[in-house]
């Protein structure tokens, strides 16, 4: 998973939430919440993304922010593993997804929009 925020389904309505990855593939997300309901995931992301919109440095991505402020610890990918990870992305059966968040500064609400691409 090369996402700044990632969800992995555990069962009906239950997910693991991972935070702190980056799109360059040099850092992977770390488990933040385990086997929690959708409502808790949404409340947590709402709080964290609202905080990010107010406290981020200029140009700082969400994954970098959650590491800088100590929400999760950084998990780097060893350099000798990068070619294997890049090779996996060329798999014709792989799926990539991107979720973009729109935040209002000072507001606690967010809008999420998802787009799934099959490569």
PDB file of N, CA, C and O in Angstrom, residues 11-92:
ATOM      1  N   UNK A  11     -14.174  -6.872   7.783  1.00  0.00           N
ATOM      2  CA  UNK A  11     -15.463  -7.536   7.817  1.00  0.00           C
ATOM      3  C   UNK A  11     -16.517  -6.512   7.465  1.00  0.00           C
ATOM      4  O   UNK A  11     -16.186  -5.359   7.189  1.00  0.00           O
ATOM      5  N   UNK A  12     -17.776  -6.904   7.456  1.00  0.00           N
ATOM      6  CA  UNK A  12     -18.826  -5.938   7.114  1.00  0.00           C
ATOM      7  C   UNK A  12     -18.787  -4.703   8.013  1.00  0.00           C
ATOM      8  O   UNK A  12     -18.956  -4.790   9.226  1.00  0.00           O
ATOM      9  N   UNK A  13     -18.495  -3.551   7.397  1.00  0.00           N
ATOM     10  CA  UNK A  13     -18.484  -2.290   8.138  1.00  0.00           C
ATOM     11  C   UNK A  13     -17.316  -2.081   9.068  1.00  0.00           C
ATOM     12  O   UNK A  13     -17.291  -1.126   9.833  1.00  0.00           O
ATOM     13  N   UNK A  14     -16.295  -2.930   9.023  1.00  0.00           N
ATOM     14  CA  UNK A  14     -15.119  -2.813   9.900  1.00  0.00           C
ATOM     15  C   UNK A  14     -13.856  -2.696   9.045  1.00  0.00           C
ATOM     16  O   UNK A  14     -13.692  -3.416   8.057  1.00  0.00           O
ATOM     17  N   UNK A  15     -12.967  -1.794   9.460  1.00  0.00           N
ATOM     18  CA  UNK A  15     -11.764  -1.507   8.682  1.00  0.00           C
ATOM     19  C   UNK A  15     -10.554  -1.293   9.577  1.00  0.00           C
ATOM     20  O   UNK A  15     -10.682  -0.917  10.733  1.00  0.00           O
ATOM     21  N   UNK A  16      -9.383  -1.484   8.996  1.00  0.00           N
ATOM     22  CA  UNK A  16      -8.128  -1.022   9.577  1.00  0.00           C
ATOM     23  C   UNK A  16      -7.788   0.282   8.875  1.00  0.00           C
ATOM     24  O   UNK A  16      -7.941   0.391   7.652  1.00  0.00           O
ATOM     25  N   UNK A  17      -7.312   1.261   9.614  1.00  0.00           N
ATOM     26  CA  UNK A  17      -6.904   2.540   9.048  1.00  0.00           C
ATOM     27  C   UNK A  17      -5.395   2.651   9.158  1.00  0.00           C
ATOM     28  O   UNK A  17      -4.828   2.510  10.244  1.00  0.00           O
ATOM     29  N   UNK A  18      -4.750   2.883   8.036  1.00  0.00           N
ATOM     30  CA  UNK A  18      -3.303   3.056   7.966  1.00  0.00           C
ATOM     31  C   UNK A  18      -3.008   4.492   7.569  1.00  0.00           C
ATOM     32  O   UNK A  18      -3.679   5.054   6.707  1.00  0.00           O
ATOM     33  N   UNK A  19      -1.972   5.087   8.174  1.00  0.00           N
ATOM     34  CA  UNK A  19      -1.599   6.474   7.907  1.00  0.00           C
ATOM     35  C   UNK A  19      -0.097   6.606   7.715  1.00  0.00           C
ATOM     36  O   UNK A  19       0.672   5.847   8.300  1.00  0.00           O
ATOM     37  N   UNK A  20       0.308   7.606   6.923  1.00  0.00           N
ATOM     38  CA  UNK A  20       1.703   8.000   6.870  1.00  0.00           C
ATOM     39  C   UNK A  20       2.512   7.553   5.678  1.00  0.00           C
ATOM     40  O   UNK A  20       3.708   7.787   5.631  1.00  0.00           O
ATOM     41  N   UNK A  21       1.907   6.936   4.686  1.00  0.00           N
ATOM     42  CA  UNK A  21       2.656   6.545   3.494  1.00  0.00           C
ATOM     43  C   UNK A  21       2.908   7.739   2.598  1.00  0.00           C
ATOM     44  O   UNK A  21       2.515   8.866   2.891  1.00  0.00           O
ATOM     45  N   UNK A  22       3.576   7.484   1.498  1.00  0.00           N
ATOM     46  CA  UNK A  22       3.757   8.539   0.500  1.00  0.00           C
ATOM     47  C   UNK A  22       3.665   7.954  -0.904  1.00  0.00           C
ATOM     48  O   UNK A  22       3.823   6.756  -1.107  1.00  0.00           O
ATOM     49  N   UNK A  23       3.351   8.801  -1.868  1.00  0.00           N
ATOM     50  CA  UNK A  23       3.148   8.339  -3.234  1.00  0.00           C
ATOM     51  C   UNK A  23       4.447   8.024  -3.948  1.00  0.00           C
ATOM     52  O   UNK A  23       4.427   7.384  -4.987  1.00  0.00           O
ATOM     53  N   UNK A  24       5.585   8.440  -3.391  1.00  0.00           N
ATOM     54  CA  UNK A  24       6.879   8.117  -3.992  1.00  0.00           C
ATOM     55  C   UNK A  24       7.263   6.666  -3.729  1.00  0.00           C
ATOM     56  O   UNK A  24       8.152   6.128  -4.381  1.00  0.00           O
ATOM     57  N   UNK A  25       6.613   6.030  -2.783  1.00  0.00           N
ATOM     58  CA  UNK A  25       6.907   4.635  -2.488  1.00  0.00           C
ATOM     59  C   UNK A  25       8.096   4.419  -1.573  1.00  0.00           C
ATOM     60  O   UNK A  25       8.568   3.298  -1.421  1.00  0.00           O
ATOM     61  N   UNK A  26       8.585   5.471  -0.950  1.00  0.00           N
ATOM     62  CA  UNK A  26       9.732   5.341  -0.041  1.00  0.00           C
ATOM     63  C   UNK A  26       9.302   5.178   1.406  1.00  0.00           C
ATOM     64  O   UNK A  26      10.134   4.947   2.271  1.00  0.00           O
ATOM     65  N   UNK A  27       7.997   5.302   1.640  1.00  0.00           N
ATOM     66  CA  UNK A  27       7.463   5.161   2.992  1.00  0.00           C
ATOM     67  C   UNK A  27       6.099   4.484   2.888  1.00  0.00           C
ATOM     68  O   UNK A  27       5.305   4.815   2.008  1.00  0.00           O
ATOM     69  N   UNK A  28       5.846   3.530   3.776  1.00  0.00           N
ATOM     70  CA  UNK A  28       4.560   2.842   3.764  1.00  0.00           C
ATOM     71  C   UNK A  28       3.731   3.267   4.973  1.00  0.00           C
ATOM     72  O   UNK A  28       4.273   3.667   5.991  1.00  0.00           O
ATOM     73  N   UNK A  29       2.413   3.192   4.848  1.00  0.00           N
ATOM     74  CA  UNK A  29       1.573   3.600   5.970  1.00  0.00           C
ATOM     75  C   UNK A  29       1.644   2.625   7.132  1.00  0.00           C
ATOM     76  O   UNK A  29       1.892   1.439   6.952  1.00  0.00           O
ATOM     77  N   UNK A  30       1.424   3.140   8.317  1.00  0.00           N
ATOM     78  CA  UNK A  30       1.472   2.355   9.558  1.00  0.00           C
ATOM     79  C   UNK A  30       0.051   2.204  10.104  1.00  0.00           C
ATOM     80  O   UNK A  30      -0.758   3.124  10.014  1.00  0.00           O
ATOM     81  N   UNK A  31      -0.225   1.044  10.679  1.00  0.00           N
ATOM     82  CA  UNK A  31      -1.546   0.808  11.261  1.00  0.00           C
ATOM     83  C   UNK A  31      -1.813   1.838  12.359  1.00  0.00           C
ATOM     84  O   UNK A  31      -1.028   1.997  13.276  1.00  0.00           O
ATOM     85  N   UNK A  32      -2.943   2.527  12.236  1.00  0.00           N
ATOM     86  CA  UNK A  32      -3.339   3.534  13.219  1.00  0.00           C
ATOM     87  C   UNK A  32      -4.543   3.064  14.038  1.00  0.00           C
ATOM     88  O   UNK A  32      -4.557   3.202  15.251  1.00  0.00           O
ATOM     89  N   UNK A  33      -5.560   2.525  13.379  1.00  0.00           N
ATOM     90  CA  UNK A  33      -6.736   1.979  14.062  1.00  0.00           C
ATOM     91  C   UNK A  33      -7.005   0.586  13.528  1.00  0.00           C
ATOM     92  O   UNK A  33      -6.942   0.353  12.325  1.00  0.00           O
ATOM     93  N   UNK A  34      -7.354  -0.332  14.420  1.00  0.00           N
ATOM     94  CA  UNK A  34      -7.560  -1.730  14.046  1.00  0.00           C
ATOM     95  C   UNK A  34      -9.021  -2.143  14.226  1.00  0.00           C
ATOM     96  O   UNK A  34      -9.589  -1.961  15.303  1.00  0.00           O
ATOM     97  N   UNK A  35      -9.619  -2.643  13.140  1.00  0.00           N
ATOM     98  CA  UNK A  35     -10.943  -3.261  13.183  1.00  0.00           C
ATOM     99  C   UNK A  35     -12.007  -2.341  13.784  1.00  0.00           C
ATOM    100  O   UNK A  35     -12.700  -2.691  14.734  1.00  0.00           O
ATOM    101  N   UNK A  36     -12.133  -1.145  13.210  1.00  0.00           N
ATOM    102  CA  UNK A  36     -13.084  -0.165  13.732  1.00  0.00           C
ATOM    103  C   UNK A  36     -14.217   0.084  12.734  1.00  0.00           C
ATOM    104  O   UNK A  36     -14.071  -0.142  11.535  1.00  0.00           O
ATOM    105  N   UNK A  37     -15.332   0.577  13.235  1.00  0.00           N
ATOM    106  CA  UNK A  37     -16.526   0.823  12.423  1.00  0.00           C
ATOM    107  C   UNK A  37     -16.341   2.057  11.534  1.00  0.00           C
ATOM    108  O   UNK A  37     -15.513   2.930  11.801  1.00  0.00           O
ATOM    109  N   UNK A  38     -17.160   2.103  10.487  1.00  0.00           N
ATOM    110  CA  UNK A  38     -17.097   3.200   9.526  1.00  0.00           C
ATOM    111  C   UNK A  38     -17.242   4.562  10.192  1.00  0.00           C
ATOM    112  O   UNK A  38     -16.530   5.507   9.841  1.00  0.00           O
ATOM    113  N   UNK A  39     -18.149   4.682  11.138  1.00  0.00           N
ATOM    114  CA  UNK A  39     -18.379   5.967  11.806  1.00  0.00           C
ATOM    115  C   UNK A  39     -17.121   6.464  12.513  1.00  0.00           C
ATOM    116  O   UNK A  39     -16.803   7.649  12.463  1.00  0.00           O
ATOM    117  N   UNK A  40     -16.399   5.564  13.163  1.00  0.00           N
ATOM    118  CA  UNK A  40     -15.165   5.958  13.842  1.00  0.00           C
ATOM    119  C   UNK A  40     -14.083   6.356  12.840  1.00  0.00           C
ATOM    120  O   UNK A  40     -13.338   7.303  13.070  1.00  0.00           O
ATOM    121  N   UNK A  41     -14.004   5.631  11.723  1.00  0.00           N
ATOM    122  CA  UNK A  41     -13.039   5.977  10.664  1.00  0.00           C
ATOM    123  C   UNK A  41     -13.329   7.388  10.161  1.00  0.00           C
ATOM    124  O   UNK A  41     -12.430   8.222  10.058  1.00  0.00           O
ATOM    125  N   UNK A  42     -14.585   7.662   9.836  1.00  0.00           N
ATOM    126  CA  UNK A  42     -14.948   8.983   9.317  1.00  0.00           C
ATOM    127  C   UNK A  42     -14.691  10.089  10.333  1.00  0.00           C
ATOM    128  O   UNK A  42     -14.174  11.152   9.980  1.00  0.00           O
ATOM    129  N   UNK A  43     -15.018   9.854  11.591  1.00  0.00           N
ATOM    130  CA  UNK A  43     -14.777  10.855  12.633  1.00  0.00           C
ATOM    131  C   UNK A  43     -13.281  11.111  12.804  1.00  0.00           C
ATOM    132  O   UNK A  43     -12.848  12.256  12.943  1.00  0.00           O
ATOM    133  N   UNK A  44     -12.488  10.039  12.774  1.00  0.00           N
ATOM    134  CA  UNK A  44     -11.036  10.170  12.921  1.00  0.00           C
ATOM    135  C   UNK A  44     -10.433  10.923  11.746  1.00  0.00           C
ATOM    136  O   UNK A  44      -9.635  11.846  11.942  1.00  0.00           O
ATOM    137  N   UNK A  45     -10.821  10.550  10.526  1.00  0.00           N
ATOM    138  CA  UNK A  45     -10.294  11.248   9.355  1.00  0.00           C
ATOM    139  C   UNK A  45     -10.742  12.697   9.327  1.00  0.00           C
ATOM    140  O   UNK A  45      -9.964  13.584   8.963  1.00  0.00           O
ATOM    141  N   UNK A  46     -11.962  12.962   9.722  1.00  0.00           N
ATOM    142  CA  UNK A  46     -12.461  14.331   9.784  1.00  0.00           C
ATOM    143  C   UNK A  46     -11.609  15.177  10.721  1.00  0.00           C
ATOM    144  O   UNK A  46     -11.197  16.289  10.380  1.00  0.00           O
ATOM    145  N   UNK A  47     -11.314  14.636  11.887  1.00  0.00           N
ATOM    146  CA  UNK A  47     -10.503  15.359  12.876  1.00  0.00           C
ATOM    147  C   UNK A  47      -9.074  15.565  12.366  1.00  0.00           C
ATOM    148  O   UNK A  47      -8.530  16.667  12.444  1.00  0.00           O
ATOM    149  N   UNK A  48      -8.466  14.510  11.826  1.00  0.00           N
ATOM    150  CA  UNK A  48      -7.070  14.601  11.372  1.00  0.00           C
ATOM    151  C   UNK A  48      -6.915  15.507  10.149  1.00  0.00           C
ATOM    152  O   UNK A  48      -5.973  16.296  10.069  1.00  0.00           O
ATOM    153  N   UNK A  49      -7.833  15.405   9.215  1.00  0.00           N
ATOM    154  CA  UNK A  49      -7.736  16.235   8.008  1.00  0.00           C
ATOM    155  C   UNK A  49      -8.044  17.694   8.339  1.00  0.00           C
ATOM    156  O   UNK A  49      -7.406  18.603   7.805  1.00  0.00           O
ATOM    157  N   UNK A  50      -8.970  17.917   9.250  1.00  0.00           N
ATOM    158  CA  UNK A  50      -9.214  19.289   9.711  1.00  0.00           C
ATOM    159  C   UNK A  50      -7.983  19.878  10.371  1.00  0.00           C
ATOM    160  O   UNK A  50      -7.619  21.032  10.126  1.00  0.00           O
ATOM    161  N   UNK A  51      -7.331  19.071  11.188  1.00  0.00           N
ATOM    162  CA  UNK A  51      -6.094  19.518  11.852  1.00  0.00           C
ATOM    163  C   UNK A  51      -5.001  19.796  10.825  1.00  0.00           C
ATOM    164  O   UNK A  51      -4.286  20.798  10.914  1.00  0.00           O
ATOM    165  N   UNK A  52      -4.875  18.895   9.837  1.00  0.00           N
ATOM    166  CA  UNK A  52      -3.878  19.064   8.768  1.00  0.00           C
ATOM    167  C   UNK A  52      -4.121  20.364   8.000  1.00  0.00           C
ATOM    168  O   UNK A  52      -3.179  21.095   7.701  1.00  0.00           O
ATOM    169  N   UNK A  53      -5.397  20.671   7.711  1.00  0.00           N
ATOM    170  CA  UNK A  53      -5.692  21.884   6.949  1.00  0.00           C
ATOM    171  C   UNK A  53      -5.294  23.142   7.706  1.00  0.00           C
ATOM    172  O   UNK A  53      -4.965  24.156   7.096  1.00  0.00           O
ATOM    173  N   UNK A  54      -5.290  23.087   9.038  1.00  0.00           N
ATOM    174  CA  UNK A  54      -4.931  24.246   9.849  1.00  0.00           C
ATOM    175  C   UNK A  54      -3.452  24.308  10.214  1.00  0.00           C
ATOM    176  O   UNK A  54      -2.889  25.390  10.345  1.00  0.00           O
ATOM    177  N   UNK A  55      -2.802  23.150  10.392  1.00  0.00           N
ATOM    178  CA  UNK A  55      -1.452  23.109  10.955  1.00  0.00           C
ATOM    179  C   UNK A  55      -0.353  22.718   9.975  1.00  0.00           C
ATOM    180  O   UNK A  55       0.811  22.727  10.344  1.00  0.00           O
ATOM    181  N   UNK A  56      -0.696  22.384   8.752  1.00  0.00           N
ATOM    182  CA  UNK A  56       0.331  21.893   7.825  1.00  0.00           C
ATOM    183  C   UNK A  56       1.297  23.000   7.414  1.00  0.00           C
ATOM    184  O   UNK A  56       0.945  24.188   7.409  1.00  0.00           O
ATOM    185  N   UNK A  57       2.490  22.572   7.072  1.00  0.00           N
ATOM    186  CA  UNK A  57       3.475  23.476   6.494  1.00  0.00           C
ATOM    187  C   UNK A  57       3.125  23.676   5.023  1.00  0.00           C
ATOM    188  O   UNK A  57       2.417  22.854   4.428  1.00  0.00           O
ATOM    189  N   UNK A  58       3.630  24.733   4.431  1.00  0.00           N
ATOM    190  CA  UNK A  58       3.353  25.008   3.020  1.00  0.00           C
ATOM    191  C   UNK A  58       3.773  23.812   2.165  1.00  0.00           C
ATOM    192  O   UNK A  58       4.898  23.329   2.263  1.00  0.00           O
ATOM    193  N   UNK A  59       2.838  23.299   1.370  1.00  0.00           N
ATOM    194  CA  UNK A  59       3.123  22.189   0.474  1.00  0.00           C
ATOM    195  C   UNK A  59       3.229  20.824   1.139  1.00  0.00           C
ATOM    196  O   UNK A  59       3.578  19.845   0.495  1.00  0.00           O
ATOM    197  N   UNK A  60       2.943  20.740   2.434  1.00  0.00           N
ATOM    198  CA  UNK A  60       3.093  19.481   3.167  1.00  0.00           C
ATOM    199  C   UNK A  60       1.928  18.537   2.873  1.00  0.00           C
ATOM    200  O   UNK A  60       0.771  18.894   3.022  1.00  0.00           O
ATOM    201  N   UNK A  61       2.253  17.327   2.474  1.00  0.00           N
ATOM    202  CA  UNK A  61       1.244  16.309   2.218  1.00  0.00           C
ATOM    203  C   UNK A  61       0.733  15.736   3.535  1.00  0.00           C
ATOM    204  O   UNK A  61       1.394  15.816   4.563  1.00  0.00           O
ATOM    205  N   UNK A  62      -0.448  15.124   3.467  1.00  0.00           N
ATOM    206  CA  UNK A  62      -1.082  14.572   4.655  1.00  0.00           C
ATOM    207  C   UNK A  62      -0.201  13.514   5.325  1.00  0.00           C
ATOM    208  O   UNK A  62      -0.056  13.500   6.545  1.00  0.00           O
ATOM    209  N   UNK A  63       0.391  12.620   4.540  1.00  0.00           N
ATOM    210  CA  UNK A  63       1.253  11.576   5.105  1.00  0.00           C
ATOM    211  C   UNK A  63       2.453  12.140   5.845  1.00  0.00           C
ATOM    212  O   UNK A  63       2.845  11.631   6.896  1.00  0.00           O
ATOM    213  N   UNK A  64       3.051  13.195   5.299  1.00  0.00           N
ATOM    214  CA  UNK A  64       4.180  13.847   5.963  1.00  0.00           C
ATOM    215  C   UNK A  64       3.734  14.516   7.265  1.00  0.00           C
ATOM    216  O   UNK A  64       4.435  14.473   8.275  1.00  0.00           O
ATOM    217  N   UNK A  65       2.548  15.120   7.226  1.00  0.00           N
ATOM    218  CA  UNK A  65       2.023  15.809   8.402  1.00  0.00           C
ATOM    219  C   UNK A  65       1.808  14.852   9.575  1.00  0.00           C
ATOM    220  O   UNK A  65       2.227  15.132  10.695  1.00  0.00           O
ATOM    221  N   UNK A  66       1.132  13.712   9.323  1.00  0.00           N
ATOM    222  CA  UNK A  66       0.831  12.814  10.441  1.00  0.00           C
ATOM    223  C   UNK A  66       2.091  12.242  11.078  1.00  0.00           C
ATOM    224  O   UNK A  66       2.099  11.917  12.261  1.00  0.00           O
ATOM    225  N   UNK A  67       3.170  12.173  10.321  1.00  0.00           N
ATOM    226  CA  UNK A  67       4.446  11.736  10.890  1.00  0.00           C
ATOM    227  C   UNK A  67       5.091  12.877  11.675  1.00  0.00           C
ATOM    228  O   UNK A  67       5.542  12.698  12.804  1.00  0.00           O
ATOM    229  N   UNK A  68       5.102  14.068  11.091  1.00  0.00           N
ATOM    230  CA  UNK A  68       5.743  15.216  11.750  1.00  0.00           C
ATOM    231  C   UNK A  68       5.131  15.524  13.111  1.00  0.00           C
ATOM    232  O   UNK A  68       5.842  15.796  14.072  1.00  0.00           O
ATOM    233  N   UNK A  69       3.804  15.443  13.211  1.00  0.00           N
ATOM    234  CA  UNK A  69       3.153  15.787  14.483  1.00  0.00           C
ATOM    235  C   UNK A  69       3.021  14.597  15.427  1.00  0.00           C
ATOM    236  O   UNK A  69       2.477  14.732  16.521  1.00  0.00           O
ATOM    237  N   UNK A  70       3.505  13.432  15.024  1.00  0.00           N
ATOM    238  CA  UNK A  70       3.550  12.282  15.922  1.00  0.00           C
ATOM    239  C   UNK A  70       2.295  11.425  15.987  1.00  0.00           C
ATOM    240  O   UNK A  70       2.136  10.646  16.923  1.00  0.00           O
ATOM    241  N   UNK A  71       1.425  11.533  14.998  1.00  0.00           N
ATOM    242  CA  UNK A  71       0.240  10.678  14.977  1.00  0.00           C
ATOM    243  C   UNK A  71       0.654   9.223  14.776  1.00  0.00           C
ATOM    244  O   UNK A  71       0.147   8.327  15.440  1.00  0.00           O
ATOM    245  N   UNK A  72       1.566   8.990  13.839  1.00  0.00           N
ATOM    246  CA  UNK A  72       2.148   7.659  13.611  1.00  0.00           C
ATOM    247  C   UNK A  72       3.654   7.810  13.409  1.00  0.00           C
ATOM    248  O   UNK A  72       4.145   8.885  13.064  1.00  0.00           O
ATOM    249  N   UNK A  73       4.373   6.717  13.625  1.00  0.00           N
ATOM    250  CA  UNK A  73       5.818   6.706  13.384  1.00  0.00           C
ATOM    251  C   UNK A  73       6.082   6.414  11.915  1.00  0.00           C
ATOM    252  O   UNK A  73       5.307   5.731  11.249  1.00  0.00           O
ATOM    253  N   UNK A  74       7.181   6.920  11.417  1.00  0.00           N
ATOM    254  CA  UNK A  74       7.569   6.708  10.029  1.00  0.00           C
ATOM    255  C   UNK A  74       8.009   5.263   9.799  1.00  0.00           C
ATOM    256  O   UNK A  74       8.734   4.691  10.603  1.00  0.00           O
ATOM    257  N   UNK A  75       7.562   4.684   8.687  1.00  0.00           N
ATOM    258  CA  UNK A  75       7.990   3.349   8.277  1.00  0.00           C
ATOM    259  C   UNK A  75       8.564   3.469   6.872  1.00  0.00           C
ATOM    260  O   UNK A  75       7.831   3.624   5.905  1.00  0.00           O
ATOM    261  N   UNK A  76       9.891   3.437   6.779  1.00  0.00           N
ATOM    262  CA  UNK A  76      10.550   3.586   5.479  1.00  0.00           C
ATOM    263  C   UNK A  76      10.695   2.236   4.797  1.00  0.00           C
ATOM    264  O   UNK A  76      10.848   1.213   5.441  1.00  0.00           O
ATOM    265  N   UNK A  77      10.681   2.262   3.471  1.00  0.00           N
ATOM    266  CA  UNK A  77      10.921   1.072   2.665  1.00  0.00           C
ATOM    267  C   UNK A  77      12.418   0.984   2.431  1.00  0.00           C
ATOM    268  O   UNK A  77      13.046   1.972   2.046  1.00  0.00           O
ATOM    269  N   UNK A  78      12.985  -0.200   2.680  1.00  0.00           N
ATOM    270  CA  UNK A  78      14.413  -0.379   2.418  1.00  0.00           C
ATOM    271  C   UNK A  78      14.670  -0.214   0.929  1.00  0.00           C
ATOM    272  O   UNK A  78      13.889  -0.663   0.095  1.00  0.00           O
ATOM    273  N   UNK A  79      15.785   0.414   0.590  1.00  0.00           N
ATOM    274  CA  UNK A  79      16.100   0.711  -0.804  1.00  0.00           C
ATOM    275  C   UNK A  79      16.159  -0.535  -1.679  1.00  0.00           C
ATOM    276  O   UNK A  79      15.758  -0.509  -2.813  1.00  0.00           O
ATOM    277  N   UNK A  80      16.644  -1.656  -1.143  1.00  0.00           N
ATOM    278  CA  UNK A  80      16.743  -2.857  -1.967  1.00  0.00           C
ATOM    279  C   UNK A  80      15.376  -3.482  -2.247  1.00  0.00           C
ATOM    280  O   UNK A  80      15.267  -4.397  -3.041  1.00  0.00           O
ATOM    281  N   UNK A  81      14.311  -3.002  -1.621  1.00  0.00           N
ATOM    282  CA  UNK A  81      12.966  -3.522  -1.868  1.00  0.00           C
ATOM    283  C   UNK A  81      12.207  -2.677  -2.899  1.00  0.00           C
ATOM    284  O   UNK A  81      11.186  -3.105  -3.406  1.00  0.00           O
ATOM    285  N   UNK A  82      12.690  -1.484  -3.218  1.00  0.00           N
ATOM    286  CA  UNK A  82      11.972  -0.615  -4.143  1.00  0.00           C
ATOM    287  C   UNK A  82      11.771  -1.232  -5.528  1.00  0.00           C
ATOM    288  O   UNK A  82      10.676  -1.143  -6.065  1.00  0.00           O
ATOM    289  N   UNK A  83      12.770  -1.867  -6.135  1.00  0.00           N
ATOM    290  CA  UNK A  83      12.516  -2.440  -7.463  1.00  0.00           C
ATOM    291  C   UNK A  83      11.391  -3.472  -7.455  1.00  0.00           C
ATOM    292  O   UNK A  83      10.594  -3.525  -8.378  1.00  0.00           O
ATOM    293  N   UNK A  84      11.284  -4.282  -6.400  1.00  0.00           N
ATOM    294  CA  UNK A  84      10.206  -5.262  -6.321  1.00  0.00           C
ATOM    295  C   UNK A  84       8.854  -4.578  -6.195  1.00  0.00           C
ATOM    296  O   UNK A  84       7.887  -4.986  -6.808  1.00  0.00           O
ATOM    297  N   UNK A  85       8.774  -3.512  -5.403  1.00  0.00           N
ATOM    298  CA  UNK A  85       7.512  -2.795  -5.253  1.00  0.00           C
ATOM    299  C   UNK A  85       7.095  -2.140  -6.556  1.00  0.00           C
ATOM    300  O   UNK A  85       5.936  -2.174  -6.934  1.00  0.00           O
ATOM    301  N   UNK A  86       8.056  -1.553  -7.273  1.00  0.00           N
ATOM    302  CA  UNK A  86       7.748  -0.924  -8.557  1.00  0.00           C
ATOM    303  C   UNK A  86       7.279  -1.980  -9.540  1.00  0.00           C
ATOM    304  O   UNK A  86       6.330  -1.782 -10.291  1.00  0.00           O
ATOM    305  N   UNK A  87       7.902  -3.148  -9.524  1.00  0.00           N
ATOM    306  CA  UNK A  87       7.496  -4.238 -10.401  1.00  0.00           C
ATOM    307  C   UNK A  87       6.072  -4.681 -10.141  1.00  0.00           C
ATOM    308  O   UNK A  87       5.341  -5.026 -11.067  1.00  0.00           O
ATOM    309  N   UNK A  88       5.651  -4.664  -8.891  1.00  0.00           N
ATOM    310  CA  UNK A  88       4.282  -5.055  -8.562  1.00  0.00           C
ATOM    311  C   UNK A  88       3.272  -4.088  -9.163  1.00  0.00           C
ATOM    312  O   UNK A  88       2.175  -4.490  -9.531  1.00  0.00           O
ATOM    313  N   UNK A  89       3.651  -2.835  -9.291  1.00  0.00           N
ATOM    314  CA  UNK A  89       2.724  -1.856  -9.844  1.00  0.00           C
ATOM    315  C   UNK A  89       2.454  -2.111 -11.326  1.00  0.00           C
ATOM    316  O   UNK A  89       1.462  -1.681 -11.859  1.00  0.00           O
ATOM    317  N   UNK A  90       3.349  -2.843 -12.004  1.00  0.00           N
ATOM    318  CA  UNK A  90       3.147  -3.124 -13.415  1.00  0.00           C
ATOM    319  C   UNK A  90       2.301  -4.372 -13.637  1.00  0.00           C
ATOM    320  O   UNK A  90       2.022  -4.749 -14.751  1.00  0.00           O
ATOM    321  N   UNK A  91       1.897  -5.031 -12.582  1.00  0.00           N
ATOM    322  CA  UNK A  91       1.060  -6.219 -12.669  1.00  0.00           C
ATOM    323  C   UNK A  91      -0.271  -5.849 -13.314  1.00  0.00           C
ATOM    324  O   UNK A  91      -0.949  -4.933 -12.854  1.00  0.00           O
ATOM    325  N   UNK A  92      -0.698  -6.543 -14.381  1.00  0.00           N
ATOM    326  CA  UNK A  92      -1.943  -6.170 -15.054  1.00  0.00           C
ATOM    327  C   UNK A  92      -3.186  -6.347 -14.188  1.00  0.00           C
ATOM    328  O   UNK A  92      -4.239  -5.825 -14.496  1.00  0.00           O
TER     329      UNK A  92
END
